[in-house]
Each structure stands twice: as C-alpha cells, then as structure tokens.
CSV table of C-alpha atoms in Angstrom, one decimal:
chain,number,residue,atom,x,y,z
A,1,MET,CA,20.3,0.8,-5.3
A,2,THR,CA,19.8,-1.7,-8.1
A,3,ASP,CA,21.0,-4.8,-6.5
A,4,LEU,CA,18.7,-7.8,-7.3
A,5,GLU,CA,18.5,-10.9,-5.1
A,6,ARG,CA,16.7,-14.1,-5.8
A,7,THR,CA,14.3,-15.3,-3.1
A,8,GLU,CA,11.9,-18.1,-2.6
A,9,SER,CA,8.6,-17.5,-0.7
A,10,GLY,CA,5.7,-20.0,-0.2
A,11,GLY,CA,7.1,-22.1,-3.0
A,12,ASN,CA,7.2,-19.3,-5.7
A,13,ASP,CA,10.4,-17.9,-7.2
A,14,ARG,CA,10.5,-14.1,-7.1
A,15,THR,CA,13.2,-11.5,-7.9
A,16,ASP,CA,13.3,-8.8,-5.2
A,17,GLU,CA,14.8,-5.3,-5.7
A,18,VAL,CA,16.9,-3.8,-2.8
A,19,ILE,CA,16.1,0.0,-2.8
A,20,ALA,CA,18.1,0.9,0.3
A,21,LEU,CA,20.3,-0.2,3.2
A,22,ARG,CA,19.1,0.6,6.7
A,23,ARG,CA,21.5,1.0,9.6
A,24,GLY,CA,20.6,0.4,13.2
A,25,MET,CA,17.2,-1.0,14.3
A,26,PHE,CA,15.1,2.0,13.1
A,27,GLY,CA,17.6,3.8,10.8
A,28,VAL,CA,18.0,6.6,13.3
A,29,ARG,CA,21.5,8.1,13.7
A,30,GLY,CA,23.1,9.9,16.6
A,31,SER,CA,20.4,8.9,19.1
A,32,GLY,CA,22.5,7.3,21.7
A,33,ASP,CA,21.0,3.9,20.8
A,34,THR,CA,21.7,1.4,23.6
A,35,SER,CA,19.7,-1.5,22.3
A,36,GLY,CA,22.7,-3.3,20.9
A,37,TYR,CA,21.3,-3.0,17.3
A,38,GLY,CA,23.4,0.1,16.4
A,39,ARG,CA,25.6,-1.8,13.9
A,40,LEU,CA,22.8,-3.7,12.4
A,41,VAL,CA,22.8,-3.4,8.6
A,42,SER,CA,19.5,-4.6,6.9
A,43,ARG,CA,18.3,-4.3,3.3
A,44,VAL,CA,15.1,-2.6,2.4
A,45,SER,CA,13.7,-4.6,-0.5
A,46,LEU,CA,10.5,-4.6,-2.5
A,47,PRO,CA,9.1,-7.8,-4.2
A,48,GLY,CA,9.3,-8.4,-7.9
A,49,SER,CA,6.9,-10.4,-10.0
A,50,THR,CA,6.2,-14.0,-9.1
A,51,GLU,CA,6.6,-16.7,-11.7
A,52,ARG,CA,3.8,-19.2,-12.5
A,53,PRO,CA,2.4,-21.4,-11.3
A,54,TYR,CA,1.0,-19.6,-8.3
A,55,GLY,CA,-0.7,-22.6,-6.8
A,56,GLY,CA,-4.2,-23.4,-5.8
A,57,TYR,CA,-7.0,-21.3,-7.1
A,58,LEU,CA,-4.8,-18.4,-7.8
A,59,ASP,CA,-3.9,-19.4,-11.3
A,60,GLU,CA,-7.5,-19.8,-12.3
A,61,LEU,CA,-8.2,-16.4,-10.8
A,62,VAL,CA,-5.6,-14.7,-12.8
A,63,ASP,CA,-6.6,-16.5,-16.0
A,64,THR,CA,-10.2,-15.3,-15.5
A,65,LEU,CA,-9.2,-11.8,-14.8
A,66,GLU,CA,-6.9,-11.6,-17.9
A,67,SER,CA,-9.5,-13.2,-20.1
A,68,VAL,CA,-12.3,-10.8,-19.0
A,69,LEU,CA,-10.1,-7.7,-19.2
A,70,ASP,CA,-8.9,-8.6,-22.7
A,71,GLU,CA,-12.4,-9.4,-23.9
A,72,ARG,CA,-13.8,-6.1,-22.6
A,73,SER,CA,-11.0,-4.0,-24.1
A,74,GLY,CA,-12.2,-4.2,-27.7
A,75,GLY,CA,-9.8,-1.2,-28.5
A,76,VAL,CA,-11.6,1.0,-25.9
A,77,ASP,CA,-10.8,-0.1,-22.4
A,78,ALA,CA,-7.5,-1.4,-21.2
A,79,GLY,CA,-6.5,-5.0,-21.6
A,80,TYR,CA,-4.8,-7.1,-19.0
A,81,ALA,CA,-1.2,-6.2,-20.0
A,82,ASP,CA,-2.2,-2.4,-19.9
A,83,ALA,CA,-3.8,-2.5,-16.4
A,84,VAL,CA,-1.7,-5.1,-14.5
A,85,GLU,CA,2.0,-4.3,-13.6
A,86,LYS,CA,2.9,-7.4,-11.9
A,87,ILE,CA,1.6,-10.2,-9.6
A,88,VAL,CA,3.3,-11.0,-6.3
A,89,VAL,CA,2.6,-14.2,-4.2
A,90,HIS,CA,3.9,-14.2,-0.7
A,91,ARG,CA,2.9,-16.9,1.9
A,92,ARG,CA,0.0,-17.9,-0.4
A,93,GLN,CA,-1.4,-14.3,-0.5
A,94,MET,CA,-1.7,-12.8,-3.9
A,95,THR,CA,-1.1,-9.0,-4.6
A,96,VAL,CA,-2.1,-7.6,-8.0
A,97,PHE,CA,-0.2,-4.4,-8.9
A,98,VAL,CA,-2.4,-2.1,-10.9
A,99,ARG,CA,-1.7,1.0,-12.8
A,100,ARG,CA,-3.7,3.7,-11.2
A,101,GLU,CA,-5.6,4.9,-14.2
A,102,HIS,CA,-7.1,1.4,-14.7
A,103,LEU,CA,-7.9,0.8,-11.0
A,104,PRO,CA,-11.7,1.2,-11.2
A,105,LEU,CA,-11.9,-1.1,-14.2
A,106,VAL,CA,-10.0,-3.8,-12.4
A,107,ALA,CA,-11.9,-3.3,-9.2
A,108,ARG,CA,-15.3,-3.4,-11.0
A,109,THR,CA,-14.3,-6.6,-12.9
A,110,LEU,CA,-13.2,-8.3,-9.7
A,111,ARG,CA,-16.5,-7.3,-8.0
A,112,ASP,CA,-19.0,-8.2,-10.8
A,113,HIS,CA,-17.7,-11.2,-12.7
A,114,PRO,CA,-19.6,-14.4,-11.4
A,115,SER,CA,-16.3,-16.3,-11.4
A,116,LEU,CA,-14.5,-13.7,-9.2
A,117,ARG,CA,-17.2,-12.0,-7.1
A,118,PHE,CA,-14.9,-9.9,-4.7
A,119,GLU,CA,-17.9,-8.1,-3.2
A,120,LEU,CA,-16.1,-6.7,-0.1
A,121,CYS,CA,-13.2,-4.3,0.1
A,122,LEU,CA,-11.8,-4.0,3.6
A,123,GLY,CA,-10.6,-0.5,3.1
A,124,VAL,CA,-7.5,1.0,1.7
A,125,GLY,CA,-4.0,1.4,3.6
A,126,GLY,CA,-1.3,3.7,2.7
A,127,VAL,CA,2.5,2.9,2.6
A,128,HIS,CA,5.4,5.2,2.2
A,129,TYR,CA,8.6,4.1,0.6
A,130,PRO,CA,10.8,7.3,0.3
A,131,GLN,CA,13.6,5.4,-1.4
A,132,GLU,CA,11.5,4.2,-4.3
A,133,THR,CA,11.9,7.0,-6.7
A,134,GLY,CA,8.8,7.7,-8.7
A,135,ARG,CA,6.8,5.2,-6.7
A,136,GLU,CA,7.0,6.5,-3.2
A,137,LEU,CA,3.4,6.1,-2.1
A,138,HIS,CA,1.4,2.9,-2.3
A,139,ALA,CA,-2.4,2.3,-1.8
A,140,VAL,CA,-3.3,-1.2,-0.8
A,141,TYR,CA,-6.8,-2.7,-1.1
A,142,PRO,CA,-7.6,-6.0,0.6
A,143,LEU,CA,-10.6,-7.7,-1.2
A,144,VAL,CA,-12.7,-10.6,0.0
A,145,SER,CA,-15.0,-12.8,-2.1
A,146,ILE,CA,-17.8,-14.0,0.2
A,147,THR,CA,-19.2,-16.0,-2.5
A,148,HIS,CA,-16.1,-18.0,-3.2
A,149,ASN,CA,-14.3,-17.6,0.2
A,150,ARG,CA,-11.2,-16.1,-1.3
A,151,ARG,CA,-8.9,-13.2,-0.7
A,152,LEU,CA,-6.9,-10.9,-2.9
A,153,ARG,CA,-5.0,-7.6,-2.5
A,154,LEU,CA,-4.8,-4.7,-5.1
A,155,GLU,CA,-1.9,-2.3,-4.9
A,156,VAL,CA,-1.2,0.9,-6.7
A,157,ALA,CA,2.1,2.7,-6.6
A,158,ILE,CA,2.3,6.5,-7.4
A,159,PRO,CA,4.9,9.2,-7.3
A,160,ASP,CA,5.0,11.6,-4.4
A,161,SER,CA,5.0,14.5,-6.9
A,162,ASP,CA,1.6,13.5,-8.3
A,163,PRO,CA,-0.2,11.6,-5.5
A,164,HIS,CA,-3.5,11.0,-7.2
A,165,VAL,CA,-5.5,7.7,-7.3
A,166,PRO,CA,-9.1,7.2,-8.6
A,167,SER,CA,-11.4,6.8,-5.7
A,168,LEU,CA,-13.3,3.4,-5.4
A,169,TYR,CA,-16.2,4.9,-3.4
A,170,ARG,CA,-18.6,4.3,-6.3
A,171,ILE,CA,-17.5,0.7,-6.5
A,172,TYR,CA,-17.0,0.0,-2.8
A,173,PRO,CA,-18.9,2.6,-0.7
A,174,THR,CA,-17.3,1.2,2.5
A,175,ASN,CA,-14.1,2.9,1.3
A,176,ASP,CA,-15.4,6.3,2.2
A,177,TRP,CA,-13.7,6.8,5.6
A,178,HIS,CA,-10.8,4.6,4.7
A,179,GLU,CA,-9.9,6.8,1.7
A,180,ARG,CA,-10.2,9.9,4.0
A,181,GLU,CA,-7.8,8.4,6.5
A,182,ALA,CA,-5.2,7.5,3.9
A,183,TYR,CA,-5.4,11.1,2.6
A,184,ASP,CA,-5.1,12.4,6.0
A,185,PHE,CA,-2.1,10.3,7.2
A,186,PHE,CA,-0.3,9.8,3.8
A,187,GLY,CA,-1.4,12.7,1.5
A,188,ILE,CA,-2.9,10.3,-1.2
A,189,VAL,CA,-5.5,12.2,-3.0
A,190,PHE,CA,-8.4,10.1,-4.1
A,191,ASP,CA,-10.0,11.6,-7.2
A,192,GLY,CA,-13.8,11.4,-7.2
A,193,HIS,CA,-14.3,11.0,-3.6
A,194,PRO,CA,-17.4,13.0,-2.5
A,195,ALA,CA,-15.9,14.6,0.6
A,196,LEU,CA,-12.1,14.1,0.8
A,197,THR,CA,-11.3,15.9,4.0
A,198,ARG,CA,-9.2,15.0,7.0
A,199,ILE,CA,-10.8,12.5,9.5
A,200,GLU,CA,-8.3,12.4,12.4
A,201,MET,CA,-6.1,15.6,12.3
A,202,PRO,CA,-7.4,19.2,12.3
A,203,ASP,CA,-8.3,20.7,9.0
A,204,ASP,CA,-5.4,23.1,9.2
A,205,TRP,CA,-2.8,20.5,10.2
A,206,ARG,CA,0.5,20.6,8.2
A,207,GLY,CA,1.9,17.4,6.8
A,208,HIS,CA,0.8,13.8,6.9
A,209,PRO,CA,1.9,12.0,10.1
A,210,GLN,CA,2.3,8.4,9.0
A,211,ARG,CA,4.8,9.2,6.3
A,212,LYS,CA,8.4,8.3,7.0
A,213,ASP,CA,9.6,11.8,6.3
A,214,TYR,CA,7.3,13.3,8.9
A,215,PRO,CA,9.3,14.9,11.7
A,216,LEU,CA,9.3,13.0,15.1
A,217,GLY,CA,9.3,16.2,17.1
A,218,GLY,CA,5.6,16.4,17.6
A,219,ILE,CA,4.3,19.2,19.8
A,220,PRO,CA,5.1,19.9,23.5
A,221,VAL,CA,2.4,18.8,26.0
A,222,GLU,CA,1.7,20.1,29.4
A,223,TYR,CA,0.6,17.7,32.0
A,224,LYS,CA,-0.3,18.9,35.5
A,225,GLY,CA,2.1,21.8,35.2
A,226,ALA,CA,5.0,19.7,33.9
A,227,ARG,CA,6.2,20.1,30.3
A,228,ILE,CA,6.7,16.9,28.4
A,229,PRO,CA,9.2,17.5,25.6
A,230,PRO,CA,8.8,16.1,22.1
A,231,PRO,CA,10.4,12.6,21.5
A,232,ASP,CA,13.5,13.9,19.7
A,233,GLU,CA,14.3,16.2,22.7
A,234,ARG,CA,14.0,13.7,25.5
A,235,ARG,CA,17.0,12.4,27.5
A,236,ALA,CA,19.1,9.8,25.7
A,237,TYR,CA,20.5,7.0,27.8
A,238,THR,CA,24.0,6.7,26.6
C-alpha cells in the first residue's frame, strides 16, 4: 500500500502512510466472529513527518538538538540530517525517529546538553509492524527531563532480517532489564548489552511471543485433570 492521506493532529499537519487494510476487529479470518465487527474495514497507517511549527518548547528543543549535532559532527560524527529521519508530533507529544547507527550519539546529546538534560529513560518498548517492509520492528524510548520537566520519545525502525540496535545501557543503565524484555518478546538484538538473555520466557523458548506473527495456539494446559485447549482450538460461537 502506498496510499497517502492528509491528517491533522494536535494542530500540526502530517502526511500519514497507509501500509495495510485490516478486516474485522482483530484481522482474524474464519473464526466465527459474532461481535458484529466482521465486516469492519480499517486502515493501518503510520505517521509521516510533522511540519513546523511544532508548538511550545518543542521548536526550541529541536533547534538545540540540530545545532549541537551539527556542531559536534565536524566531519567525524553524524550531523542532524544524518541522524534524524523525521519528527512526529501527536497530541503535543514529540517522537524523534533516529537512524539506529546514530542512536547512542543522539541519546548522549539529549542526556548531557544543559539545555536538554533528558536524564531519565523510562525503558524501551518493542513494536511489530509486519506490513512495513524493511522496517518491521521498532524500538521506542520514552525520555524525561527532570531538570526542565519535559518529555520526548526516541524511536528506531529496523528490518526483521537484521534486528540489531545499539544498546543504551552505558548511557541509561536502567535500560538493562527493559532491553532484555524487548529482546525476549520481540527479538530485537541490542548490541553491546552486557548480558542479553531472556528475562521472562525459558532460555530454550522458540520465537518471540509479542510479535504479530507469533502463533496464537500456545501450549495445552492441564487443570485438575481437565485439558484446556489452546485458544485457536476452542469452541467458536457461531
């Protein structure tokens, strides 16, 4: 799908890309759906870049980040245009999409610069968009500036065929277990993590349970002598 639609959100114009059409409430076919939503058709869209002005302190934040990255580059490090793919503002919340190879530089700049001071990373969450070819896996980092009482998100998109992202453990040590969880559930590999092992599932578990292509069958469970079948084998109410 390459259909583009114009949307407005929070006072900012944005061009969204529709990557798929979903039929039914959850996109499941042949399930005997009796919810009344079987004929529902909805678009799966991802946000495009938001145009300036962003509003409030967000313009000042981006100006500072751009200036610092360009000043530090000096032909060695990446400048702003190399590091940042796009900026999305939705409901007054800014997300900076960063190319993965420049993620540590951007995170360190946001943490250390006195006008930015995003000292706290609240972890990292994984997202799976199977229809977004070449960018199926996303890693999302919510940042908080305690000094300036501001919030910001970093997001990195990577291909399923090469699911590697630089670890931010050395910059934000609290990401230790969060990166292990994103690895466990989504299969995102955080290069440089000191001990990237599963944190919830057994070490020999196959697959990553929170990906959208993970089978719903699960494993059979016995409870007081009764066998509970996996979800996709239970009775359908038709």
